[in-house]
Amino acid sequence: MADFRFDIRPLFPEPIVRVTSNLLPHTFRGDRRQCLDATSKMSEIIDRLGELSATSQGLSKPVTTAQRLRMSENQTIYLLADTEAGHNGAVTGLLKVGNKDLYLFDEAGQTRKVERAPSILDFYVHESRQRTGLGKRLFETMLREENWTPLKCSVDRPSEKLLAFFGKHYGLVRTIPQSNNFVLYEGYFNEANSSSGHAHAQSSQEAKNELHITNSPNTQLFGATYLGEEVNHRRHGSQQQKQTPNVLLQQITQISPNGRYGARHPTCTMAEIISGISKVSTKGAGGTGNGESSSGGHADGNNIAEEMTAQMDLHHLEDQQQAHGHMNTKRMDLQEVADQEEAHFIRYGLPPQIDSQPEFEPEPEPLTPPSPPEVAESIIGENRRPAGFHLSKQHTGMKNRSSGVGMAVMPTSKMEFNQEEREDFGVVKINRPPGHNGHSLGHDNTDAVSTVSSGNGGHLTNEGYNDLKFYHNRLW
Ligand SMILES: CC(=O)SCCNC(=O)CCNC(=O)[C@H](O)C(C)(C)COP(=O)(O)OP(=O)(O)OC[C@H]1O[C@@H](n2cnc3c(N)ncnc32)[C@H](O)[C@@H]1OP(=O)(O)O
């Protein structure tokens, strides 16, 4: 059994506790000092149980760690303890669940995207207590708390023991073949079987949007967005689209890609900054100098500065928390992506697939003291001088290379990628509506003629588009 050098009983006023990203039992009440103590102990418990589970499943690296739970937004761990065991009590089981966006085959072999699918991610009962009903007890508690049914659970690469467990306790035997590592049981897509209504609503939404997807790299990268658009277009015609211009935008938001491409990004990204610049430059359309640009965009510029200051305050707070062992920032850099791929390899012996959505979360950055902040240079017209505030590396993107780049290439309302001809690397057309060639500087789509740069047009391409290289060099 998993016993510890400390008394686990204060952490387990109930035999089963629920732990989320704050690493505290759901029952926890205490002051700051007690909170730190509890998170540290809970981390140790989760790490140990995660290791035991990995060993039991023959994995070389745990799927469950405290650090990963801390970095995840929608995962929950249920821990089962025997407070009577030994001097300090013992922890006997762990069940990690979460919601995943999955591409799944239904019984007819059609691909469906299911958002926030209830998923069983890691399940372990100590060897000395297996087959005594503890697994069922833990699982039933989880079902109650999450308001899930066994049939609606997708199971991430179940072991033989877990398959037997589902068969014995819930009569679930017949699975729907999948191309990824998740196992679903027949009846998963039957709407009548939806317990919480969550999955039901999902299916209706899918049917509405015709979310059958192709296997093309574009679909994998950008999701099924344009299929929905096409269907909408065919069904309702372009008039409908004009009447509801944000329907497509909404689809783009809703049908975001999953896997690492769908990972939440920090709000301060190069794409957003460029987008902010475009807004500013709109005011100075046709202008050629700094004066027009900055005066026109003064209010927006202030807004951006305020926003960045607010974010800076927030992240400064996070930096302080990091120094105290509270790493709540959700960041992912290239090393982390590599780590996740490695974790996937460990679990599956396969390279990760975009739509398999295996259980991997962004690894946190190592616990290091916050680096000295850098002074950011304002990018807004005349305001291009050292800002009156400090930005951390996170704001400048120095440590967020993958996230920043990800956002930079994600289709947003401000960026499009329907290039009609080959262009130089690093050139991004901003807010050029489909079908427009955007060659005219006098065009009313003023975002495409940003005057935020130095005024001589030196940061526009020959064709009048913002040159990403310029912003890249300024910001990164
Ligand atoms: C997504 C994932 O996490 S996959 C990994 C699942 N975890 C593991 O394989 C780790 C090792 N196994 C375990 O930790 C446990 O066996 C669990 C979590 C699967 C089940 O917990 P238990 O406490 O054993 O479950 P519980 O006692 O409620 O139910 C027992 C039933 O589970 C199945 N089961 C449990 N252990 C075994 C086993 N060694 N061999 C075959 N079936 C088993 C059987 O159906 C068993 O019923 P039976 O004893 O009548 O045959």
Coordinates of C-alpha atoms and ligand atoms in Angstrom, one line a residue:
M1 CA 0.0 0.0 0.0
A2 CA 1.1 3.5 -0.5
D3 CA 2.0 5.0 2.8
F4 CA 3.8 8.2 3.5
R5 CA 6.2 9.8 5.9
F6 CA 3.4 12.1 6.9
D7 CA 0.0 11.5 8.3
I8 CA -2.5 11.5 5.4
R9 CA -5.6 11.6 7.6
P10 CA -6.0 15.4 7.7
L11 CA -6.1 15.3 3.9
F12 CA -8.7 12.6 3.9
P13 CA -11.6 13.5 6.1
E14 CA -13.6 11.4 3.7
P15 CA -12.2 8.1 2.2
I16 CA -12.4 9.5 -1.3
V17 CA -11.3 13.0 -2.1
R18 CA -11.4 14.9 -5.3
V19 CA -8.4 16.9 -6.4
T20 CA -8.1 19.4 -9.3
S21 CA -5.5 21.8 -10.5
N22 CA -5.1 23.6 -7.2
L23 CA -3.8 20.3 -5.8
L24 CA -6.0 20.5 -2.7
P25 CA -8.6 18.0 -1.6
H26 CA -12.1 19.3 -2.3
T27 CA -12.7 19.2 1.4
F28 CA -9.8 21.4 2.3
R29 CA -10.2 24.4 4.5
G30 CA -7.2 26.2 5.9
D31 CA -5.0 29.3 5.9
R32 CA -2.2 30.0 3.5
R33 CA 0.4 28.0 5.4
Q34 CA -1.8 25.0 5.7
C35 CA -2.6 25.3 2.1
L36 CA 1.0 25.2 1.1
D37 CA 1.6 22.2 3.3
A38 CA -1.5 20.4 1.9
T39 CA -0.5 21.0 -1.7
S40 CA 3.0 19.7 -1.1
K41 CA 1.7 16.6 0.5
M42 CA -1.0 16.1 -2.1
S43 CA 1.7 16.4 -4.8
E44 CA 3.7 13.7 -3.2
I45 CA 0.7 11.4 -3.0
I46 CA -0.3 12.0 -6.6
D47 CA 3.2 11.5 -7.9
R48 CA 3.6 8.2 -5.9
L49 CA 0.2 6.8 -7.0
G50 CA 1.0 7.9 -10.6
E51 CA 4.3 6.0 -10.5
L52 CA 2.6 2.9 -9.0
S53 CA -0.1 3.0 -11.7
A54 CA 2.5 3.4 -14.4
T55 CA 4.5 0.4 -13.1
S56 CA 1.4 -1.6 -12.8
Q57 CA 0.5 -0.9 -16.5
G58 CA 4.1 -1.4 -17.7
L59 CA 4.7 2.2 -18.6
S60 CA 8.1 3.6 -18.2
K61 CA 6.8 7.0 -17.2
P62 CA 3.8 8.1 -15.3
V63 CA 0.7 9.4 -17.1
T64 CA -0.3 11.1 -13.9
T65 CA 1.8 13.6 -12.0
A66 CA 1.0 16.5 -9.7
Q67 CA 2.7 18.9 -12.1
R68 CA 0.5 17.8 -15.0
L69 CA -2.7 18.1 -12.9
R70 CA -1.6 21.5 -11.9
M71 CA -1.3 22.6 -15.5
S72 CA -4.5 21.1 -16.6
E73 CA -7.8 22.9 -16.6
N74 CA -10.4 20.2 -16.9
Q75 CA -9.0 17.1 -15.2
T76 CA -9.9 15.7 -11.8
I77 CA -8.2 13.0 -9.8
Y78 CA -10.1 10.9 -7.3
L79 CA -8.0 9.4 -4.5
L80 CA -9.1 6.6 -2.3
A81 CA -7.5 6.2 1.2
D82 CA -7.6 3.8 4.0
T83 CA -7.1 6.0 7.0
E84 CA -7.0 3.0 9.3
A85 CA -4.0 1.4 7.7
G86 CA -0.7 1.7 9.5
H87 CA 0.3 4.7 11.5
N88 CA -0.3 7.4 9.0
G89 CA -3.0 5.8 6.8
A90 CA -2.5 4.7 3.2
V91 CA -3.7 5.7 -0.2
T92 CA -5.1 2.8 -2.1
G93 CA -6.4 4.0 -5.3
L94 CA -6.4 6.7 -8.0
L95 CA -8.7 7.6 -10.8
K96 CA -8.0 10.4 -13.2
V97 CA -10.7 11.7 -15.5
G98 CA -11.1 14.6 -17.8
N99 CA -12.9 16.0 -20.8
K100 CA -11.3 15.6 -24.2
D101 CA -12.0 16.8 -27.6
L102 CA -12.0 13.7 -29.7
Y103 CA -12.5 12.6 -33.3
L104 CA -14.3 9.3 -33.0
F105 CA -15.9 6.8 -35.3
D106 CA -19.5 6.0 -34.6
E107 CA -21.1 2.5 -35.2
A108 CA -21.6 3.4 -38.9
G109 CA -17.9 4.3 -39.3
Q110 CA -18.6 8.0 -39.7
T111 CA -16.2 10.4 -38.1
R112 CA -17.6 12.6 -35.4
K113 CA -16.0 15.2 -33.4
V114 CA -17.0 15.0 -29.8
E115 CA -16.0 18.0 -27.7
R116 CA -15.4 17.6 -24.0
A117 CA -15.9 13.9 -24.2
P118 CA -15.9 12.3 -20.7
S119 CA -12.7 10.3 -20.6
I120 CA -11.1 7.8 -18.2
L121 CA -7.4 8.7 -18.2
D122 CA -5.8 6.7 -15.5
F123 CA -7.1 4.2 -13.0
Y124 CA -5.3 2.3 -10.4
V125 CA -6.0 0.3 -7.3
H126 CA -3.1 -0.9 -5.2
E127 CA -2.2 -4.5 -5.9
S128 CA -2.8 -5.6 -2.4
R129 CA -6.4 -4.3 -2.7
Q130 CA -7.4 -5.2 -6.2
R131 CA -10.5 -7.3 -6.8
T132 CA -12.0 -6.3 -3.5
G133 CA -14.5 -3.8 -4.9
L134 CA -12.5 -0.7 -4.3
G135 CA -12.2 0.1 -8.0
K136 CA -15.9 0.0 -8.4
R137 CA -16.3 2.2 -5.3
L138 CA -13.9 4.8 -6.7
F139 CA -15.5 4.6 -10.1
E140 CA -19.0 5.0 -8.8
T141 CA -18.1 8.0 -6.8
M142 CA -16.6 9.6 -9.9
L143 CA -19.7 8.9 -12.0
R144 CA -21.9 10.5 -9.3
E145 CA -19.7 13.5 -9.0
E146 CA -19.2 14.1 -12.7
N147 CA -22.8 13.1 -13.5
W148 CA -21.5 10.6 -16.1
T149 CA -22.6 7.1 -17.1
P150 CA -20.2 4.3 -17.9
L151 CA -21.5 4.1 -21.4
K152 CA -20.6 7.7 -22.1
C153 CA -17.0 7.2 -20.9
S154 CA -14.3 7.0 -23.5
V155 CA -11.4 5.1 -22.1
D156 CA -7.8 6.0 -22.9
R157 CA -6.1 2.8 -23.9
P158 CA -7.6 0.5 -21.3
S159 CA -5.7 -2.4 -19.9
E160 CA -7.1 -5.9 -19.9
K161 CA -8.0 -5.6 -16.3
L162 CA -10.0 -2.4 -16.9
L163 CA -11.8 -4.0 -19.9
A164 CA -12.7 -6.9 -17.6
F165 CA -13.8 -4.3 -15.0
F166 CA -16.2 -2.7 -17.4
G167 CA -17.5 -6.0 -18.5
K168 CA -18.1 -7.3 -15.1
H169 CA -19.6 -4.2 -13.4
Y170 CA -21.4 -2.5 -16.3
G171 CA -21.9 -5.3 -18.9
L172 CA -19.9 -3.2 -21.4
V173 CA -18.1 -5.6 -23.8
R174 CA -18.8 -4.6 -27.4
T175 CA -16.6 -1.8 -28.4
I176 CA -16.7 0.6 -31.4
P177 CA -13.5 0.3 -33.3
Q178 CA -11.5 3.5 -33.3
S179 CA -8.4 4.7 -35.1
N180 CA -7.0 6.2 -32.0
N181 CA -6.3 4.8 -28.6
F182 CA -9.6 5.4 -27.0
V183 CA -12.1 2.7 -26.5
L184 CA -15.9 3.4 -26.7
Y185 CA -18.7 1.0 -26.1
E186 CA -21.6 0.3 -28.4
G187 CA -24.4 2.7 -27.6
Y188 CA -22.0 5.6 -27.0
F189 CA -23.6 7.6 -29.8
N190 CA -27.2 6.7 -28.9
E191 CA -28.7 9.9 -27.8
A192 CA -31.2 8.1 -25.5
N193 CA -28.3 6.9 -23.5
S194 CA -27.0 10.4 -22.7
S195 CA -27.3 10.9 -19.0
S196 CA -26.3 14.5 -18.5
G197 CA -27.5 15.8 -21.8
H198 CA -24.1 17.1 -22.5
A199 CA -23.3 14.5 -25.1
H200 CA -26.8 14.8 -26.5
A201 CA -26.4 18.5 -27.1
Q202 CA -23.0 17.7 -28.7
S203 CA -24.5 15.3 -31.1
S204 CA -27.2 17.7 -32.2
Q205 CA -24.6 20.4 -32.7
E206 CA -22.5 17.9 -34.8
A207 CA -25.5 17.0 -36.9
K208 CA -26.3 20.7 -37.4
N209 CA -22.8 21.6 -38.5
E210 CA -22.2 18.4 -40.5
L211 CA -18.9 17.8 -38.8
H212 CA -17.8 14.9 -40.8
I213 CA -14.2 15.5 -41.4
T214 CA -11.6 14.5 -43.9
N215 CA -8.2 13.2 -43.2
S216 CA -6.4 16.0 -44.9
P217 CA -3.6 17.8 -43.2
N218 CA -5.6 21.0 -43.4
T219 CA -8.4 19.5 -41.5
Q220 CA -6.0 18.1 -39.0
L221 CA -4.4 21.5 -38.6
F222 CA -7.3 23.8 -38.7
G223 CA -10.3 21.6 -37.8
A224 CA -13.4 21.1 -39.8
T225 CA -14.2 24.8 -40.1
Y226 CA -14.6 25.1 -43.8
L227 CA -16.8 22.0 -44.1
G228 CA -19.3 23.7 -41.9
E229 CA -19.0 26.9 -44.0
E230 CA -19.6 24.9 -47.1
V231 CA -22.6 23.2 -45.7
N232 CA -24.0 26.5 -44.4
H233 CA -23.3 28.1 -47.8
R234 CA -25.1 25.3 -49.7
R235 CA -28.0 25.3 -47.3
H236 CA -28.7 28.9 -46.8
G237 CA -27.0 30.7 -49.6
S238 CA -24.7 33.6 -49.4
Q239 CA -27.6 35.9 -48.2
Q240 CA -27.8 34.0 -45.0
Q241 CA -24.1 34.4 -44.5
K242 CA -24.4 38.1 -44.9
Q243 CA -27.2 38.3 -42.4
T244 CA -25.3 36.4 -39.8
P245 CA -21.7 37.3 -40.4
N246 CA -20.4 36.0 -37.2
V247 CA -21.8 32.5 -37.7
L248 CA -18.7 31.4 -39.5
L249 CA -16.5 33.1 -36.9
Q250 CA -18.4 31.2 -34.3
Q251 CA -17.8 28.0 -36.1
I252 CA -14.1 28.7 -36.3
T253 CA -14.1 29.3 -32.6
Q254 CA -16.2 26.2 -31.8
I255 CA -14.6 23.8 -34.2
S256 CA -11.1 24.6 -33.1
P257 CA -8.5 22.0 -33.8
N258 CA -7.7 19.7 -31.0
G259 CA -4.5 18.1 -29.7
R260 CA -1.6 20.5 -29.3
Y261 CA -3.0 22.7 -32.0
G262 CA -6.0 23.3 -29.9
A263 CA -4.1 24.0 -26.7
R264 CA -5.1 27.2 -25.0
H265 CA -2.7 30.0 -25.8
P266 CA -1.6 32.8 -23.6
T267 CA -3.6 35.9 -24.4
C268 CA -0.6 38.1 -25.2
T269 CA 0.6 36.8 -28.5
M270 CA 2.1 38.3 -31.6
A271 CA -1.0 37.6 -33.5
E272 CA -3.1 39.6 -31.1
I273 CA -0.6 42.4 -31.0
I274 CA -0.6 42.5 -34.8
S275 CA -4.3 42.4 -34.7
G276 CA -4.2 45.3 -32.2
I277 CA -1.9 47.2 -34.5
S278 CA -4.3 46.7 -37.4
K279 CA -7.0 48.2 -35.4
V280 CA -4.9 51.2 -34.6
S281 CA -3.8 51.6 -38.1
T282 CA -7.4 51.6 -39.3
K283 CA -7.7 55.0 -38.0
G284 CA -4.8 56.2 -39.9
A285 CA -5.8 54.8 -43.3
G286 CA -4.2 56.6 -46.1
G287 CA -1.8 58.4 -43.8
T288 CA 1.8 58.1 -44.4
G289 CA 3.5 59.4 -41.3
N290 CA 3.8 58.7 -37.7
G291 CA 1.7 61.6 -36.8
E292 CA -1.4 60.4 -38.5
S293 CA -0.9 56.9 -37.4
S294 CA -0.4 57.7 -33.7
S295 CA -3.0 60.3 -33.4
G296 CA -5.5 58.3 -35.2
G297 CA -4.8 55.3 -33.1
H298 CA -4.1 57.0 -29.8
A299 CA -7.1 55.7 -28.0
D300 CA -6.7 52.2 -29.2
G301 CA -3.0 52.4 -28.4
N302 CA -3.8 53.4 -24.9
N303 CA -6.2 50.4 -24.7
I304 CA -3.5 48.1 -25.9
A305 CA -1.1 49.5 -23.4
E306 CA -3.7 49.2 -20.6
E307 CA -4.4 45.6 -21.7
M308 CA -0.7 44.8 -21.7
T309 CA -0.2 46.5 -18.3
A310 CA -3.1 44.5 -16.9
Q311 CA -1.6 41.3 -18.3
M312 CA 1.7 42.3 -17.0
D313 CA 0.2 42.8 -13.5
L314 CA -1.4 39.4 -13.7
H315 CA 1.8 37.6 -14.8
H316 CA 3.9 39.5 -12.4
L317 CA 1.6 38.0 -9.7
E318 CA 2.1 34.6 -11.3
D319 CA 5.8 35.1 -11.2
Q320 CA 5.6 35.8 -7.5
Q321 CA 3.5 32.7 -7.1
Q322 CA 6.0 30.7 -9.0
A323 CA 8.6 31.8 -6.6
H324 CA 6.5 30.3 -3.8
G325 CA 6.0 27.1 -5.6
H326 CA 2.7 28.1 -7.2
M327 CA 3.1 27.5 -10.8
N328 CA -0.3 28.3 -12.2
T329 CA 0.8 29.6 -15.5
K330 CA -0.3 27.5 -18.4
R331 CA 2.5 27.7 -20.9
M332 CA 4.0 25.5 -23.5
D333 CA 7.3 25.8 -25.2
L334 CA 9.1 23.7 -27.7
Q335 CA 10.7 21.6 -25.0
E336 CA 7.3 20.9 -23.6
V337 CA 5.9 19.8 -26.9
A338 CA 8.8 17.4 -27.2
D339 CA 8.1 16.1 -23.7
Q340 CA 4.5 15.5 -24.6
E341 CA 5.5 13.6 -27.6
E342 CA 7.9 11.6 -25.5
A343 CA 5.1 10.9 -23.0
H344 CA 2.9 9.7 -25.9
F345 CA 5.6 7.4 -27.0
I346 CA 6.0 6.0 -23.6
R347 CA 2.4 5.2 -23.4
Y348 CA 1.6 4.0 -26.8
G349 CA 4.9 3.3 -28.5
L350 CA 3.6 5.4 -31.4
P351 CA 4.1 8.9 -32.5
P352 CA 1.2 11.2 -31.5
Q353 CA -1.8 11.5 -33.8
I354 CA -3.6 14.8 -33.9
D355 CA -7.0 13.3 -33.6
S356 CA -6.2 10.5 -31.2
Q357 CA -5.9 13.2 -28.5
P358 CA -4.0 11.0 -26.0
E359 CA -3.7 11.9 -22.5
F360 CA -0.9 14.4 -22.5
E361 CA -0.9 17.8 -21.0
P362 CA 1.5 20.7 -21.3
E363 CA 4.5 20.2 -19.1
P364 CA 5.1 23.1 -16.8
E365 CA 8.3 25.0 -17.0
P366 CA 10.9 24.0 -14.5
L367 CA 10.6 25.7 -11.2
T368 CA 13.1 28.5 -11.6
P369 CA 13.2 31.9 -10.1
P370 CA 11.6 34.5 -12.4
S371 CA 14.1 36.0 -14.7
P372 CA 14.5 39.8 -14.6
P373 CA 11.8 41.5 -16.6
E374 CA 12.7 43.1 -19.9
V375 CA 11.8 46.6 -20.8
A376 CA 9.3 46.5 -23.7
E377 CA 9.4 49.0 -26.5
S378 CA 6.0 50.4 -27.4
I379 CA 5.0 49.5 -30.9
I380 CA 2.4 52.2 -31.4
G381 CA 3.4 55.0 -33.7
E382 CA 4.9 57.9 -31.8
N383 CA 4.7 56.0 -28.7
R384 CA 7.6 53.9 -29.9
R385 CA 9.8 54.5 -26.9
P386 CA 10.5 52.4 -23.8
A387 CA 7.1 51.8 -22.2
G388 CA 6.5 52.9 -18.7
F389 CA 6.1 49.3 -17.6
H390 CA 8.0 46.1 -17.7
L391 CA 7.0 43.1 -19.5
S392 CA 8.1 39.6 -18.7
K393 CA 9.4 37.2 -21.2
Q394 CA 6.0 35.7 -21.5
H395 CA 4.6 39.0 -22.8
T396 CA 7.4 39.4 -25.3
G397 CA 7.0 35.8 -26.4
M398 CA 10.6 35.0 -25.8
K399 CA 9.6 31.9 -23.9
N400 CA 6.5 31.1 -25.8
R401 CA 7.8 30.3 -29.2
S402 CA 5.5 27.5 -30.0
S403 CA 2.4 29.3 -28.5
G404 CA 3.1 32.5 -30.3
V405 CA 3.8 30.9 -33.6
G406 CA 0.7 28.7 -33.1
M407 CA -1.4 31.8 -32.7
A408 CA 0.3 33.5 -35.5
V409 CA -0.8 30.9 -37.9
M410 CA -4.2 30.2 -36.5
P411 CA -6.9 31.5 -38.7
T412 CA -8.6 34.4 -36.9
S413 CA -10.9 37.1 -38.0
K414 CA -7.8 39.2 -38.6
M415 CA -5.8 36.8 -40.6
E416 CA -6.4 34.8 -43.7
F417 CA -4.4 32.3 -45.6
N418 CA -6.0 32.0 -49.0
Q419 CA -3.0 33.2 -50.8
E420 CA -3.5 33.5 -54.5
E421 CA 0.1 33.6 -55.4
R422 CA 3.4 32.7 -53.8
E423 CA 4.8 35.3 -51.5
D424 CA 7.9 35.8 -49.5
F425 CA 8.3 34.0 -46.3
G426 CA 7.1 35.9 -43.3
V427 CA 4.5 38.0 -45.1
V428 CA 1.1 37.9 -43.6
K429 CA -1.9 39.5 -45.1
I430 CA -4.0 41.1 -42.5
N431 CA -7.8 41.2 -42.7
R432 CA -7.9 41.0 -46.5
P433 CA -11.4 39.8 -47.3
P434 CA -11.6 36.7 -49.5
G435 CA -11.7 37.7 -53.2
H436 CA -10.0 41.0 -52.7
N437 CA -6.5 41.3 -54.2
G438 CA -5.6 44.0 -51.6
H439 CA -3.2 45.7 -54.0
S440 CA -4.6 49.1 -53.7
L441 CA -3.4 51.2 -50.8
G442 CA -6.5 53.3 -51.1
H443 CA -8.8 50.4 -50.5
D444 CA -11.2 50.8 -47.7
N445 CA -10.0 47.7 -46.0
T446 CA -7.6 49.9 -44.0
D447 CA -6.2 47.1 -41.9
A448 CA -4.3 46.0 -45.0
V449 CA -2.4 49.2 -45.2
S450 CA -1.3 49.6 -41.6
T451 CA 0.6 52.8 -41.2
V452 CA 1.8 51.9 -37.8
S453 CA 5.3 51.4 -39.0
S454 CA 7.8 54.2 -39.5
G455 CA 5.8 56.2 -41.9
N456 CA 7.9 55.6 -45.1
G457 CA 6.1 52.4 -45.7
G458 CA 9.3 50.5 -45.0
H459 CA 7.6 47.7 -43.2
L460 CA 5.0 47.0 -45.8
T461 CA 5.8 44.6 -48.6
N462 CA 5.8 45.7 -52.2
E463 CA 2.3 44.6 -52.4
G464 CA 1.2 46.7 -49.4
Y465 CA 0.9 44.0 -46.8
N466 CA 2.3 44.1 -43.3
D467 CA 5.6 42.4 -43.2
L468 CA 5.6 39.9 -40.4
K469 CA 9.4 40.0 -40.3
F470 CA 9.2 43.6 -39.1
Y471 CA 6.9 42.8 -36.3
H472 CA 8.8 39.7 -35.5
N473 CA 12.0 41.5 -35.1
R474 CA 10.4 44.2 -33.0
L475 CA 8.7 41.9 -30.7
W476 CA 10.7 38.7 -30.2
Ligands
LIG1 C1 -7.3 4.2 -18.7 C2 -6.5 3.3 -17.8 O1 -6.2 3.8 -16.8 S1 -6.0 1.8 -18.2 C3 -5.2 1.1 -16.8 C4 -6.1 0.5 -15.8 N1 -5.4 0.2 -14.7 C5 -4.6 -1.0 -14.5 O2 -4.6 -1.9 -15.3 C6 -3.8 -1.0 -13.3 C7 -4.0 -2.4 -12.6 N2 -5.3 -2.7 -12.3 C8 -6.0 -2.0 -11.3 O3 -5.5 -1.1 -10.8 C9 -7.4 -2.5 -11.0 O4 -7.5 -3.9 -11.3 C10 -8.5 -1.8 -11.7 C11 -8.4 -0.3 -11.4 C12 -8.5 -2.0 -13.2 C13 -9.8 -2.3 -11.1 O5 -9.9 -2.1 -9.7 P1 -10.4 -3.3 -8.7 O6 -10.4 -2.7 -7.4 O7 -9.6 -4.5 -9.0 O8 -11.8 -3.5 -9.3 P2 -13.0 -4.2 -8.5 O9 -12.6 -5.0 -7.4 O10 -14.1 -3.2 -8.3 O11 -13.5 -5.1 -9.7 C14 -12.9 -6.3 -9.9 C15 -13.1 -6.7 -11.4 O12 -12.1 -5.9 -12.2 C16 -11.5 -6.8 -13.1 N3 -10.2 -7.2 -12.7 C17 -9.5 -6.6 -11.6 N4 -8.3 -7.1 -11.5 C18 -8.2 -8.0 -12.5 C19 -7.2 -8.9 -12.9 N5 -6.0 -9.0 -12.3 N6 -7.4 -9.7 -14.0 C20 -8.6 -9.6 -14.7 N7 -9.6 -8.8 -14.3 C21 -9.4 -8.0 -13.2 C22 -12.3 -8.1 -13.0 O13 -13.5 -8.0 -13.8 C23 -12.7 -8.1 -11.6 O14 -13.9 -8.9 -11.3 P3 -13.6 -10.4 -10.9 O15 -12.6 -10.3 -9.7 O16 -14.9 -11.0 -10.5 O17 -13.0 -11.1 -12.0

